[in-house]
Amino acid sequence: MNVQDSPDNSPQHILQSVFGYNEFRPQQQTIVEHLIAGGDALVLMPTGGGKSLCYQIPSIVRSGVGIIISPLIALMQDQVDSLRLNGVRAAYLNSSLSINEMREVEGALHSGELDLLYIAPERLMMPRTLDLLETLPVSLFAIDEVHCVSQWGHDFRPEYVQLSILHQRFPQIPRIALTATADSATQREIIERLALTEARQFISGFDRPNIRYRISDNTINAREQLLRFIRNEHQGDAGIVYCLSRKRVDQVAAWLTSKGLTALPYHAGLPQEVRKENQERFLREDGVIIVATIAFGMGIDKPDVRFVAHLNLPKSLEAYYQETGRAGRDNQPANAWMVYGLQDMIMLKQMQANSDAPEEIKRIERHKLDAMLGLCELTTCRRQALLRYFGDELEKPCGNCDICLEPPETWDATAAAQKALSCVHRTGQRFGVGYLVDVLLGKEHERISRFGHDKVSTYGIGSELNQSEWRDLYRQLIARGMLAVDIEGHGGLHLTEESRPVLRGEQPLHLRKFSRKAKAKSRERKANRFTDTGNNDLWEALRNRRQQLADEQGIPAYMIFHDATLAEMVENRPDSLVQLSNISGVGESKLASYGEQFLDVLNEYRGLENKTQNDTEEETLQLFRLGMNAEAIATQRGLKETTIYNHLAKGIERDEIPLDKVVPLEQNQLKAIRFAFEQFDSGKRLKPVFDALEGEFSYEVLRCVRSDITR
Ligand code: ADP
Ligand code: ZN
C-alpha cells in the first residue's frame, strides 16, 4: 500500500487506517502535529509510552523519507518488519546488509519509494551517506535513544555527539530526539550537544503504571517462591528471571525446566550460538522464560514480557528501574517481582567495600545501593519512592504495588533493636549475623565460650524472637544503615553513627512485621488472564492461531497482533471483518492479511460454545421431564439454581415445557406479573419489573414468565 496516496492524509486517519488505533495518547497528538508543522522536539517518555508513533506518523504524512537514527542494529529488522506488516514502506541500512541489498535500498530511496529509513549513527555519519541524503527529500530526522549522547550516562556512544552535524547541514529539516531515561542534567546535555535549544520539550515522567512492583524479603527457598509465582500468575507467559551469577542462571533454568516450564539460560559464559538461539526463541515463541544475568536485556524490545523476576538485588534503583522496565512494554498489566534476603545484602555491601574504585565513586555506589535497600524495606508506596528518586512526584499512593495492595503491619522494634545493636557492641563489633543471633538466643557452643561471650550482658536476652526473626531484624538494621559490613569479607558487623539515637533510646524504631508464609499465600491471585474459563479457552485458541501464523512467516508472534489486541477480541467477540477492524491494533493491512484467520477462530469458538450451551440445557430439560424440580436438578448437576432456571426458561421459550410446571402461580399472580411486563417495554430488563412488583417474585420466576410471554 502506498500510504501517501490515500485520500485522507491526516494524522488521525493514518492512526486508524494504518496502525488500527482509535485515538492518540495525550502527548502523541501534540508531538505529531508539532513535527508535521516543521518544529523540532525533545521527547522524554517512559518505555511503552508510544514514542515510535511520534515520528512514524509524521514520516508518513510529510513528503519525503523520515530518517530514524538508532544505535540498536539488532532491532531495526523487527521495526521494519512490523511497519511493513502495517503496509508502511520502510527499510533499514546497516552493516548486516549485503552490497546488493544496500543498492536496493538506495534505489528505493532515489525513486521515493520509502516513508521511513532506519539507520545506525556510524553509517549515517559516513560522508557517502550524508551526500546521498542531500540529494533526497527528507521529511524528518528522529534520533532515538538520544541519552547515548551523554558522556556521563552508561550508554555513551561517541558517534552520537557528531549528530550535531544534522543541524548544520540540514537546518530546515525537523528533528525529534527521543529517550526513556534522562535526568535533568542529561536533558541539558542533549539539548546543548545536538543544538536543540529551539526544540519544544515534551517531558512525560517515568511512571510505568501497568507494572506492579512487588518485593518480598523471604528468601527461604526463593526458587520455590518463584515457581509458585509463575505457576499461579504467569502460566504460559513470557518473562525474564534475573540472577546474579552464571552458575545460578544455569541452575535455575534447569530447575524450572524440570518443573515443566520452558526456561532458557542466557549469560556471557554460554557459546554465542546458544545465546543467540535462546534469545531468538524468547522473541519468537509465546511463553518462553529467559533466566539471565544482567548481560541480557539491552536491545530487547519484546512488548509482551509479562513479568520480570529478580532472584537477587540490583545494585541501584537505576538498574532496578531499567531491568523491571522490560516488562509490559505493550502497556498491559505486568509484574516486577523480587525476593531478596540478608545474604544478598551482605554480599553486595562487601563487593562494594572491596572494590578498587576511587573513594568518590565508591561513595556514589554506596549511596545508590542504600537507595535500593531503602526501596526494599519500605512500608509506604514503592512507586512513589521509586519515582521520587528520579525526581517525579506521584501525589497519591499508586494502588498497584505490594505495599498499597497489602499494607504491611509494623511493630515497635525499639527494644529489640537496642538488644541487637548492643550485642554487636558487646561482642567487639566483628562478628556476623549468625553468631550474634546465637549469642542473643543464649546458644551453647564452643566458640561463644572461647570468646567469653556467654558472660556478656546480651547473652541469652533474646528469647522473644526466634532465629529467623532476629536475622530479619538485623537485615532491616543493615538496610537502614545502622550497621555496616566489614571490609575483610567475613560478614562482621559494626555500629554506625545512625545507630546511636536508637541505642540511646532517643529515637523509636518502627519496622515491618516479619513476613510469614500465610501472608505470602494471600498474595496469590488467579493464574488465568480472564476470570471466565470460556474466555481463557478462546484466548488460548487465538494465541495458537497467532503462533501458527508467526511460524509460517518466520516472525515473532507479537508482530502479528499484540496481546492487548487479542484480549480485546476475547472481550468484544467480533463476528465480521468490519467489527474486527474496530479492535485496537487492527489496521487495514493486517485486517487484509489476517482478518479471516482470526474470524475463523472466533466463529469456530462461538459454534462450540453454542453447542455446549445446548447440551447443558438439554440435560436440564431431560431431568425436568423425569419429574425433578429445579432445586433437585441443581443439586444433582452441581450447578447453581439460577443456572437451572435459565435452562428451564429457554425450554419454556421454545415451547418444550409448560410454564405452570416450572413455576406454579395463581391466576391473579400471573396476571400481575404480565401486567408489570407490559408496563416496561415487555421487560428487556428485569429489574424495573422486579421493583414494580416490590420484590414479591424472584428473578427466576420473572425470567420464566417472560419466556412464556415471548414464546
Ligand atoms: P516506546 O517506544 O515508547 O517504548 P512504543 O512506541 O513501542 O513505545 O509503544 C508501546 C506500545 O503502545 C506498543 O504496543 C504500541 O503499539 C502501543 N501504542 C502506541 N500508541 C498507541 C495508541 N495511540 N493507541 C494504542 N496503542 C498504542
Ligand atoms: Zn503503591
XYZ file of C-alpha atoms and ligand atoms in Angstrom:
739
model
C 0.000 0.000 0.000
C 1.250 3.410 -0.784
C 0.023 5.246 2.240
C 0.801 8.671 0.904
C -1.604 8.220 -1.930
C -4.569 7.555 0.305
C -7.086 10.372 0.027
C -7.142 11.317 3.688
C -3.635 12.057 4.843
C -4.471 13.392 8.286
C -2.599 12.007 11.302
C -5.856 10.785 12.797
C -6.731 8.867 9.668
C -3.261 7.291 9.446
C -3.502 6.306 13.097
C -6.724 4.435 12.422
C -6.220 3.001 8.982
C -2.541 2.066 9.196
C -1.977 1.302 12.874
C -5.545 0.399 13.761
C -5.664 2.578 16.882
C -8.689 4.665 17.680
C -7.076 7.571 19.407
C -3.754 9.166 20.150
C -2.348 9.054 23.637
C -2.320 12.514 25.236
C 1.187 13.662 24.269
C 1.392 11.860 20.939
C -1.009 14.079 19.103
C 0.702 17.339 20.045
C 4.111 15.945 19.182
C 2.929 14.614 15.838
C 1.319 17.916 14.910
C 4.342 19.891 16.036
C 6.619 17.833 13.803
C 4.310 17.922 10.824
C 4.352 21.698 11.148
C 8.144 21.548 10.894
C 9.154 22.009 14.545
C 11.950 20.274 16.484
C 11.112 18.221 19.558
C 12.776 16.622 22.539
C 10.623 13.772 23.825
C 11.100 12.081 27.167
C 8.524 9.356 27.539
C 8.680 6.167 29.587
C 9.041 2.820 27.893
C 5.727 1.720 26.483
C 4.554 5.312 26.266
C 4.325 5.152 22.488
C 7.345 7.030 21.218
C 7.507 5.308 17.841
C 4.262 6.724 16.535
C 5.568 10.224 17.295
C 7.969 10.012 14.372
C 6.373 7.275 12.288
C 3.167 9.171 11.583
C 4.894 12.470 10.659
C 7.241 10.494 8.404
C 4.237 9.094 6.597
C 2.333 12.373 6.446
C 5.176 14.679 5.420
C 6.583 14.244 1.967
C 9.982 12.619 1.675
C 11.607 9.928 3.774
C 11.937 10.003 7.573
C 15.424 9.071 8.747
C 15.367 7.169 12.047
C 18.716 7.007 13.810
C 19.010 4.161 16.286
C 22.039 2.516 17.906
C 20.317 -0.834 18.203
C 21.056 -2.540 14.917
C 19.567 -5.808 16.148
C 16.165 -4.166 16.459
C 15.994 -2.490 13.075
C 14.824 -5.528 11.218
C 11.997 -6.084 13.708
C 10.870 -2.498 13.494
C 10.912 -2.536 9.728
C 9.081 -5.878 9.593
C 6.419 -4.528 11.930
C 5.904 -1.437 9.818
C 5.680 -3.457 6.629
C 3.011 -5.682 8.144
C 1.053 -2.470 8.608
C 1.639 -1.603 4.968
C 4.186 1.136 5.608
C 7.100 1.467 3.196
C 10.129 1.103 5.450
C 13.701 -0.171 5.151
C 16.968 -0.073 7.035
C 20.621 0.460 6.230
C 23.215 -1.187 8.431
C 26.255 -3.419 8.334
C 24.152 -6.578 8.255
C 23.072 -5.922 4.642
C 24.915 -7.277 1.610
C 26.153 -4.904 -1.079
C 23.215 -5.868 -3.266
C 20.654 -5.307 -0.574
C 22.248 -1.977 0.154
C 21.939 -0.956 -3.514
C 18.321 -1.995 -3.494
C 17.552 0.243 -0.540
C 19.405 3.137 -2.144
C 17.443 2.602 -5.333
C 14.188 2.699 -3.413
C 15.320 5.910 -1.719
C 16.106 7.560 -5.028
C 12.790 6.690 -6.549
C 10.914 7.992 -3.499
C 9.506 4.624 -2.519
C 10.238 4.832 1.192
C 8.487 6.586 4.059
C 10.964 5.537 6.716
C 14.609 4.568 6.749
C 16.290 3.184 9.881
C 19.989 3.743 10.090
C 22.803 3.389 12.651
C 24.614 6.609 13.603
C 28.015 5.463 12.366
C 26.607 4.742 8.929
C 24.739 7.998 8.819
C 27.952 9.911 9.561
C 29.767 8.419 6.559
C 30.339 11.169 4.003
C 28.782 8.979 1.343
C 25.525 8.654 3.284
C 25.329 12.336 4.083
C 25.855 13.165 0.419
C 23.140 10.719 -0.516
C 20.709 12.353 1.919
C 21.400 15.747 0.433
C 20.004 14.575 -2.866
C 16.756 13.334 -1.273
C 13.655 14.939 0.127
C 13.987 14.123 3.838
C 10.820 14.535 5.925
C 12.448 14.457 9.350
C 15.309 13.119 11.451
C 14.391 11.052 14.502
C 17.202 10.435 16.973
C 16.178 7.502 19.128
C 17.856 6.574 22.443
C 19.207 10.085 22.482
C 20.612 9.723 26.023
C 23.516 7.947 24.263
C 24.856 11.422 23.588
C 25.582 11.912 27.291
C 29.149 11.362 28.309
C 28.111 10.712 31.898
C 25.474 8.127 31.158
C 26.194 4.411 30.942
C 25.253 4.149 27.255
C 27.561 6.794 25.872
C 28.275 6.459 22.134
C 30.787 8.831 20.579
C 29.009 8.776 17.181
C 26.029 10.393 18.827
C 27.964 13.535 19.615
C 28.669 14.001 15.911
C 24.952 14.089 15.173
C 25.060 17.833 15.743
C 26.117 17.925 12.098
C 22.485 17.291 11.126
C 21.517 20.697 12.349
C 24.362 22.314 10.404
C 23.846 20.501 7.132
C 20.058 20.182 7.163
C 18.839 23.211 9.102
C 15.287 23.215 7.675
C 14.525 19.579 8.344
C 12.678 18.954 11.629
C 14.392 16.810 14.213
C 12.858 14.786 17.011
C 15.089 13.370 19.753
C 13.630 10.636 21.971
C 14.557 8.729 25.102
C 13.024 6.969 28.096
C 15.821 7.803 30.505
C 17.395 11.194 31.031
C 17.633 13.099 34.279
C 17.652 16.875 34.045
C 21.443 17.088 33.672
C 21.311 14.646 30.770
C 18.457 16.596 29.206
C 20.569 19.753 29.262
C 23.489 17.877 27.766
C 21.320 16.539 24.945
C 19.991 19.987 24.123
C 23.431 21.523 24.109
C 25.276 18.853 22.163
C 22.623 18.439 19.487
C 21.813 22.135 19.214
C 18.222 21.562 20.204
C 17.756 24.851 22.065
C 14.812 25.734 19.835
C 13.196 22.347 20.246
C 9.917 22.103 22.099
C 10.210 19.786 25.087
C 7.746 17.032 25.873
C 8.650 15.518 29.225
C 6.316 12.801 30.463
C 7.914 11.497 33.632
C 8.959 7.987 34.457
C 5.868 6.227 35.686
C 5.034 2.799 34.297
C 1.557 2.439 35.760
C 0.935 -1.001 34.298
C 3.869 -2.530 36.155
C 3.032 -3.894 39.576
C 6.050 -3.701 41.863
C 6.363 -6.475 44.405
C 9.304 -7.077 46.688
C 9.439 -9.762 49.301
C 12.084 -10.332 51.903
C 11.642 -14.020 52.240
C 14.499 -15.996 50.800
C 13.747 -19.284 52.424
C 13.692 -21.133 49.176
C 13.479 -18.295 46.720
C 13.345 -20.798 43.871
C 10.169 -22.400 45.181
C 8.636 -18.982 45.625
C 9.489 -18.141 42.041
C 7.939 -21.340 40.750
C 4.776 -20.717 42.704
C 4.621 -17.166 41.409
C 4.969 -18.304 37.788
C 2.509 -21.158 38.136
C -0.080 -19.080 39.926
C 0.121 -15.921 37.928
C 2.041 -16.419 34.724
C 1.266 -19.796 33.273
C 2.197 -19.623 29.583
C 3.558 -16.068 29.790
C 6.901 -14.734 28.616
C 9.158 -13.497 31.399
C 12.701 -12.728 32.433
C 14.315 -14.051 35.609
C 17.454 -12.218 36.691
C 20.125 -13.930 38.784
C 23.462 -12.623 39.936
C 25.831 -15.382 38.798
C 26.147 -17.593 35.740
C 26.080 -20.704 37.848
C 22.827 -19.676 39.441
C 21.357 -18.900 35.998
C 22.141 -22.435 34.831
C 20.720 -23.992 37.982
C 17.502 -22.020 37.981
C 16.890 -22.567 34.253
C 17.439 -26.307 34.609
C 15.221 -26.474 37.652
C 12.333 -24.557 36.071
C 12.646 -26.800 33.026
C 12.434 -29.883 35.239
C 9.154 -28.461 36.512
C 7.730 -28.400 33.032
C 8.292 -24.760 32.093
C 10.129 -23.515 29.022
C 13.081 -21.771 30.650
C 16.285 -20.966 28.769
C 19.579 -19.719 30.217
C 21.372 -16.629 28.975
C 24.750 -15.350 30.170
C 28.107 -14.297 28.793
C 29.646 -17.705 29.538
C 27.470 -19.529 27.013
C 28.619 -20.059 23.430
C 27.495 -17.308 21.069
C 25.199 -19.676 19.097
C 23.397 -20.862 22.204
C 22.831 -17.338 23.394
C 21.566 -16.296 20.004
C 19.225 -19.243 19.728
C 17.791 -18.764 23.207
C 17.200 -15.111 22.559
C 15.514 -15.887 19.256
C 13.194 -18.403 20.874
C 12.335 -15.912 23.573
C 11.424 -13.334 20.946
C 9.619 -15.611 18.570
C 7.736 -18.131 20.673
C 4.958 -17.467 23.098
C 5.547 -18.173 26.752
C 9.325 -18.612 26.916
C 11.111 -17.686 30.143
C 14.679 -16.414 29.945
C 16.843 -16.909 33.017
C 19.702 -14.469 32.720
C 22.418 -12.391 34.242
C 22.155 -8.698 33.581
C 24.019 -9.369 30.331
C 20.556 -9.914 28.900
C 18.169 -7.156 28.060
C 19.841 -4.312 26.214
C 18.079 -4.006 22.926
C 15.314 -6.433 23.824
C 12.167 -4.820 22.590
C 9.713 -7.644 23.102
C 6.445 -5.940 24.002
C 4.674 -8.798 25.768
C 7.094 -9.701 28.549
C 4.578 -10.259 31.337
C 6.944 -10.476 34.278
C 10.470 -9.664 35.339
C 11.627 -11.574 38.411
C 14.725 -10.789 40.421
C 16.306 -13.516 42.491
C 18.920 -11.046 43.623
C 19.153 -7.398 44.478
C 20.103 -4.974 41.713
C 22.913 -2.597 42.622
C 20.908 0.571 42.224
C 17.434 1.904 41.574
C 18.560 2.856 38.088
C 19.342 -0.804 37.385
C 16.116 -1.941 39.041
C 14.044 0.517 37.026
C 15.741 -0.424 33.777
C 15.510 -4.185 34.323
C 11.921 -4.191 35.552
C 11.109 -1.778 32.735
C 11.474 -4.614 30.243
C 8.115 -5.898 31.435
C 4.872 -4.733 29.857
C 6.096 -2.526 27.043
C 2.719 -3.108 25.455
C 1.109 -1.327 28.410
C -0.729 -4.432 29.509
C -0.560 -5.434 33.179
C 2.843 -6.854 34.129
C 4.638 -7.862 37.304
C 8.026 -6.774 38.613
C 8.644 -9.368 41.286
C 11.645 -9.722 43.546
C 12.807 -11.712 46.533
C 15.905 -10.791 48.457
C 17.475 -11.567 51.778
C 20.183 -10.874 54.264
C 22.788 -12.783 52.312
C 22.307 -10.702 49.159
C 22.623 -7.553 51.087
C 25.825 -8.557 52.849
C 27.362 -9.773 49.606
C 26.651 -6.550 47.736
C 27.925 -4.460 50.605
C 31.142 -6.468 50.669
C 31.641 -6.340 46.927
C 31.359 -2.640 47.162
C 33.648 -2.245 50.116
C 36.279 -4.336 48.362
C 36.149 -2.599 45.007
C 39.245 -0.789 43.785
C 37.279 2.202 42.601
C 38.341 5.640 43.813
C 36.722 6.778 47.043
C 34.343 9.291 45.428
C 32.959 6.655 43.090
C 32.597 4.211 45.950
C 30.673 6.837 47.841
C 28.222 7.235 44.970
C 27.836 3.480 44.673
C 27.189 3.177 48.367
C 24.549 5.832 48.156
C 22.907 4.024 45.235
C 22.848 0.683 46.981
C 21.370 2.290 50.073
C 18.600 3.776 47.971
C 17.897 0.306 46.564
C 17.786 -1.208 50.041
C 15.566 1.628 51.148
C 13.039 0.667 48.484
C 13.086 -2.934 49.689
C 12.464 -2.151 53.331
C 9.816 0.454 52.698
C 6.480 0.471 54.473
C 4.926 3.038 52.113
C 4.093 3.001 48.379
C 7.018 1.663 46.324
C 6.108 3.557 43.180
C 6.049 6.879 44.965
C 9.524 6.211 46.342
C 10.892 4.973 43.051
C 9.569 7.951 41.128
C 10.706 10.403 43.769
C 14.229 9.076 43.324
C 14.034 10.075 39.666
C 12.602 13.462 40.506
C 8.961 12.639 39.788
C 6.216 13.292 42.314
C 3.270 10.946 42.478
C 0.609 12.629 44.548
C -1.193 9.618 45.903
C -0.058 6.079 46.710
C -0.296 4.100 43.497
C -2.619 1.255 44.405
C -0.583 -1.077 42.209
C 2.363 -2.168 44.338
C 2.538 -4.808 47.043
C 2.537 -2.227 49.816
C -0.532 -0.417 48.508
C -2.348 -3.677 47.901
C -1.426 -5.191 51.236
C -0.128 -2.615 53.644
C 2.431 -4.286 55.889
C 1.929 -4.192 59.602
C 4.623 -2.507 61.621
C 5.711 -3.092 65.186
C 7.663 -1.107 67.731
C 11.070 -2.682 67.329
C 12.939 -0.207 69.517
C 13.697 -2.558 72.388
C 14.636 -5.481 70.174
C 16.834 -3.256 68.012
C 18.622 -1.999 71.109
C 19.376 -5.582 72.104
C 20.585 -6.436 68.607
C 22.793 -3.362 68.382
C 24.228 -3.661 71.830
C 25.037 -7.303 71.163
C 27.189 -6.071 68.290
C 28.879 -3.671 70.667
C 29.384 -6.197 73.495
C 30.986 -8.763 71.248
C 33.533 -6.329 69.845
C 31.955 -5.258 66.520
C 33.478 -8.002 64.400
C 31.019 -10.906 64.260
C 28.466 -11.844 61.637
C 24.706 -12.191 61.977
C 24.706 -15.939 62.641
C 26.993 -15.607 65.620
C 25.213 -12.561 67.023
C 21.873 -14.313 66.912
C 23.350 -17.326 68.708
C 24.561 -15.045 71.482
C 21.190 -13.342 71.776
C 19.457 -16.698 71.996
C 21.959 -17.960 74.556
C 23.152 -20.888 72.460
C 25.869 -23.001 73.979
C 28.753 -23.603 71.718
C 32.457 -23.801 71.864
C 33.196 -20.558 70.019
C 30.950 -18.492 72.230
C 32.512 -19.763 75.408
C 36.027 -19.491 73.993
C 35.444 -15.768 73.366
C 33.768 -15.458 76.722
C 30.582 -14.164 75.117
C 28.438 -16.322 77.337
C 29.365 -13.793 80.008
C 28.308 -10.609 78.160
C 25.121 -8.848 79.171
C 23.343 -9.618 75.917
C 23.869 -13.380 76.174
C 20.523 -15.119 76.135
C 18.392 -11.989 76.369
C 16.628 -12.514 73.056
C 14.052 -15.211 73.669
C 11.175 -13.009 72.457
C 12.167 -13.559 68.833
C 13.240 -16.715 67.062
C 16.324 -17.162 64.922
C 14.854 -16.108 61.613
C 13.145 -13.116 63.191
C 16.444 -11.907 64.608
C 18.061 -12.329 61.195
C 15.223 -10.343 59.711
C 15.759 -7.609 62.241
C 19.499 -7.475 61.530
C 18.743 -7.221 57.835
C 16.489 -4.256 58.398
C 19.105 -2.581 60.590
C 21.748 -3.034 57.898
C 19.359 -1.741 55.266
C 18.725 1.337 57.383
C 22.426 1.965 57.673
C 22.629 1.401 61.435
C 25.044 -1.434 60.952
C 27.837 -1.685 58.403
C 29.503 -4.773 56.990
C 33.261 -5.241 57.407
C 35.650 -4.877 54.514
C 37.532 -8.112 55.096
C 34.602 -10.037 53.770
C 33.748 -12.164 56.803
C 30.374 -10.528 57.181
C 31.308 -8.930 60.516
C 29.070 -6.037 61.549
C 29.915 -2.784 63.241
C 27.843 0.125 64.506
C 27.468 3.352 62.562
C 26.611 6.879 63.637
C 22.976 6.193 62.695
C 22.625 3.553 65.363
C 23.339 5.918 68.231
C 19.938 7.612 68.652
C 18.272 4.195 68.802
C 20.833 2.763 71.199
C 20.459 5.765 73.475
C 16.711 5.427 73.384
C 16.248 8.829 71.742
C 14.535 7.530 68.683
C 11.814 4.910 68.457
C 12.064 2.432 65.617
C 9.076 1.029 63.798
C 9.783 -1.838 61.467
C 7.858 -4.002 59.123
C 6.472 -7.157 60.663
C 8.302 -10.290 59.689
C 6.940 -11.965 56.636
C 5.046 -15.117 57.217
C 4.133 -17.957 54.959
C 0.431 -17.326 55.334
C 0.859 -13.808 54.128
C 2.693 -14.867 51.014
C -0.246 -17.135 50.227
C -2.870 -14.452 50.362
C -0.957 -12.549 47.740
C -1.510 -15.216 45.140
C -4.004 -14.354 42.533
C -5.622 -16.274 39.760
C -3.271 -17.523 37.107
C -5.656 -17.050 34.265
C -5.901 -13.904 32.289
C -9.676 -13.956 32.365
C -11.860 -14.929 35.266
C -14.180 -16.775 32.934
C -12.805 -20.142 31.786
C -14.571 -19.856 28.452
C -12.738 -16.628 27.757
C -9.466 -18.273 28.644
C -10.087 -21.054 26.178
C -10.782 -18.541 23.433
C -7.703 -16.555 24.425
C -5.562 -19.673 24.110
C -7.133 -20.520 20.766
C -6.367 -17.030 19.414
C -2.822 -17.241 20.700
C -2.352 -20.576 18.999
C -3.520 -19.187 15.702
C -1.173 -16.242 16.127
C 1.762 -18.552 16.841
C 0.927 -20.671 13.832
C 0.862 -17.616 11.531
C 4.072 -16.313 13.059
C 5.816 -19.634 12.492
C 4.705 -19.725 8.887
C 6.138 -16.283 8.278
C 9.178 -16.587 10.489
C 8.337 -13.522 12.554
C 7.697 -13.075 16.289
C 4.138 -13.716 17.374
C 3.659 -10.213 18.795
C 4.225 -8.724 15.362
C 1.006 -10.228 14.095
C -1.088 -8.778 16.927
C -0.178 -7.654 20.408
C -1.694 -9.304 23.461
C -3.851 -6.226 24.010
C -5.432 -6.753 20.601
C -6.183 -10.426 21.232
C -7.597 -9.596 24.653
C -9.940 -7.103 23.071
C -11.074 -9.786 20.618
C -11.924 -12.039 23.550
C -13.896 -9.319 25.244
C -15.747 -7.961 22.226
C -16.137 -11.165 20.206
C -16.247 -9.505 16.788
C -18.085 -11.605 14.214
C -17.390 -9.754 10.976
C -14.436 -8.087 9.304
C -15.971 -4.689 9.981
C -16.270 -5.419 13.677
C -12.781 -6.840 13.705
C -11.418 -3.656 12.161
C -12.741 -1.726 15.167
C -10.468 -3.642 17.511
C -7.495 -1.547 18.588
C -4.354 -2.684 16.763
C -6.131 -3.980 13.650
C -5.215 -1.681 10.761
C -6.245 -2.111 7.139
C -3.193 -4.068 6.142
C -3.390 -6.576 8.986
C -7.127 -6.879 8.529
C -6.498 -7.937 4.950
C -3.693 -10.345 5.836
C -5.040 -11.942 8.979
C -8.660 -10.903 9.449
C -10.225 -14.072 8.082
C -7.867 -16.287 10.009
C -8.839 -14.789 13.334
C -12.532 -14.597 12.454
C -12.407 -18.330 11.774
C -11.183 -18.963 15.282
C -13.796 -16.646 16.750
C -16.611 -18.249 14.780
C -15.482 -21.773 15.443
C -15.363 -20.964 19.079
C -18.807 -19.430 19.042
C -20.145 -22.611 17.444
C -18.524 -24.705 20.117
C -19.910 -22.552 22.863
C -23.435 -22.725 21.470
C -23.126 -26.449 21.186
C -22.045 -26.922 24.789
C -24.704 -24.455 25.828
C -27.355 -26.514 24.011
C -26.041 -29.730 25.518
C -26.219 -28.476 29.035
C -29.705 -27.053 28.530
C -30.892 -30.319 27.078
C -29.631 -32.241 30.088
C -31.559 -29.995 32.463
C -34.743 -30.373 30.436
C -34.422 -34.153 30.409
C -34.107 -34.266 34.187
C -37.046 -31.904 34.449
C -39.168 -34.158 32.296
C -38.182 -37.025 34.560
C -40.012 -35.136 37.297
C -37.203 -33.377 39.124
C -37.656 -29.769 40.233
C -35.114 -27.007 39.792
C -33.627 -27.436 43.223
C -33.101 -31.180 42.787
C -31.578 -30.702 39.327
C -29.206 -28.084 40.678
C -28.034 -30.443 43.412
C -27.635 -33.367 41.098
C -25.724 -31.398 38.470
C -23.674 -29.354 40.902
C -24.898 -26.114 39.276
C -26.482 -23.017 40.694
C -30.263 -22.910 40.842
C -30.241 -19.697 38.807
C -28.445 -21.504 36.019
C -31.028 -24.279 36.045
C -33.834 -21.726 35.871
C -32.094 -20.156 32.895
C -32.145 -23.507 31.153
C -35.780 -24.030 32.033
C -36.666 -20.561 30.794
C -35.115 -21.460 27.451
C -37.233 -24.620 27.392
C -40.367 -22.555 28.038
C -39.414 -20.129 25.299
C -39.008 -22.991 22.839
C -42.370 -24.376 23.987
C -40.773 -27.598 25.148
C -42.045 -27.409 28.707
C -45.054 -25.560 30.149
C -44.659 -22.566 32.417
C -47.050 -23.813 35.107
C -44.986 -26.984 35.606
C -41.888 -24.895 36.279
C -43.392 -22.167 38.451
C -46.837 -22.855 39.857
C -48.535 -19.454 40.095
C -52.051 -18.367 40.931
C -54.063 -16.818 38.121
C -54.047 -13.353 39.689
C -50.315 -13.553 40.381
C -49.641 -14.390 36.754
C -51.855 -11.525 35.689
C -49.985 -9.087 37.915
C -46.643 -10.144 36.513
C -47.830 -9.951 32.916
C -49.225 -6.532 33.556
C -45.904 -5.370 35.021
C -44.056 -6.616 31.959
C -46.391 -4.705 29.662
C -45.606 -1.509 31.521
C -41.916 -1.911 30.942
C -41.296 -2.455 27.265
C -42.040 -6.192 27.551
C -39.248 -6.456 30.081
C -35.960 -6.297 28.248
C -34.594 -5.543 31.695
C -35.945 -7.452 34.638
C -35.071 -5.061 37.393
C -37.836 -2.492 36.777
C -40.394 -5.294 36.766
C -38.908 -6.799 39.889
C -39.080 -3.425 41.617
C -42.578 -2.677 40.391
C -43.737 -5.918 41.979
C -41.930 -4.910 45.117
C -39.752 -7.972 45.132
C -42.656 -10.350 45.612
C -41.390 -12.642 42.854
C -37.841 -13.799 42.368
C -35.859 -13.044 39.238
C -36.052 -16.747 38.347
C -39.829 -16.671 38.339
C -39.898 -13.443 36.345
C -37.495 -14.841 33.781
C -39.683 -17.890 33.213
C -42.815 -15.787 32.836
C -41.034 -13.554 30.368
C -40.066 -16.622 28.335
C -43.678 -17.651 28.317
C -44.697 -14.210 27.034
C -42.132 -14.124 24.235
C -42.727 -17.757 23.291
P 8.086 3.155 23.373
O 8.927 3.200 22.147
O 7.788 4.496 23.953
O 8.578 2.185 24.399
P 6.147 2.013 21.614
O 6.173 3.040 20.565
O 6.837 0.718 21.357
O 6.665 2.610 22.990
O 4.633 1.748 22.022
C 4.279 0.953 23.138
C 3.017 0.173 22.875
O 1.889 1.023 22.830
C 3.050 -0.541 21.553
O 2.426 -1.778 21.769
C 2.228 0.349 20.651
O 1.691 -0.355 19.589
C 1.178 0.850 21.621
N 0.609 2.161 21.233
C 1.292 3.295 20.940
N 0.458 4.312 20.683
C -0.796 3.831 20.826
C -2.126 4.400 20.711
N -2.305 5.674 20.388
N -3.172 3.583 20.945
C -2.991 2.294 21.281
N -1.794 1.699 21.409
C -0.698 2.447 21.191
Zn 1.978 1.809 45.604
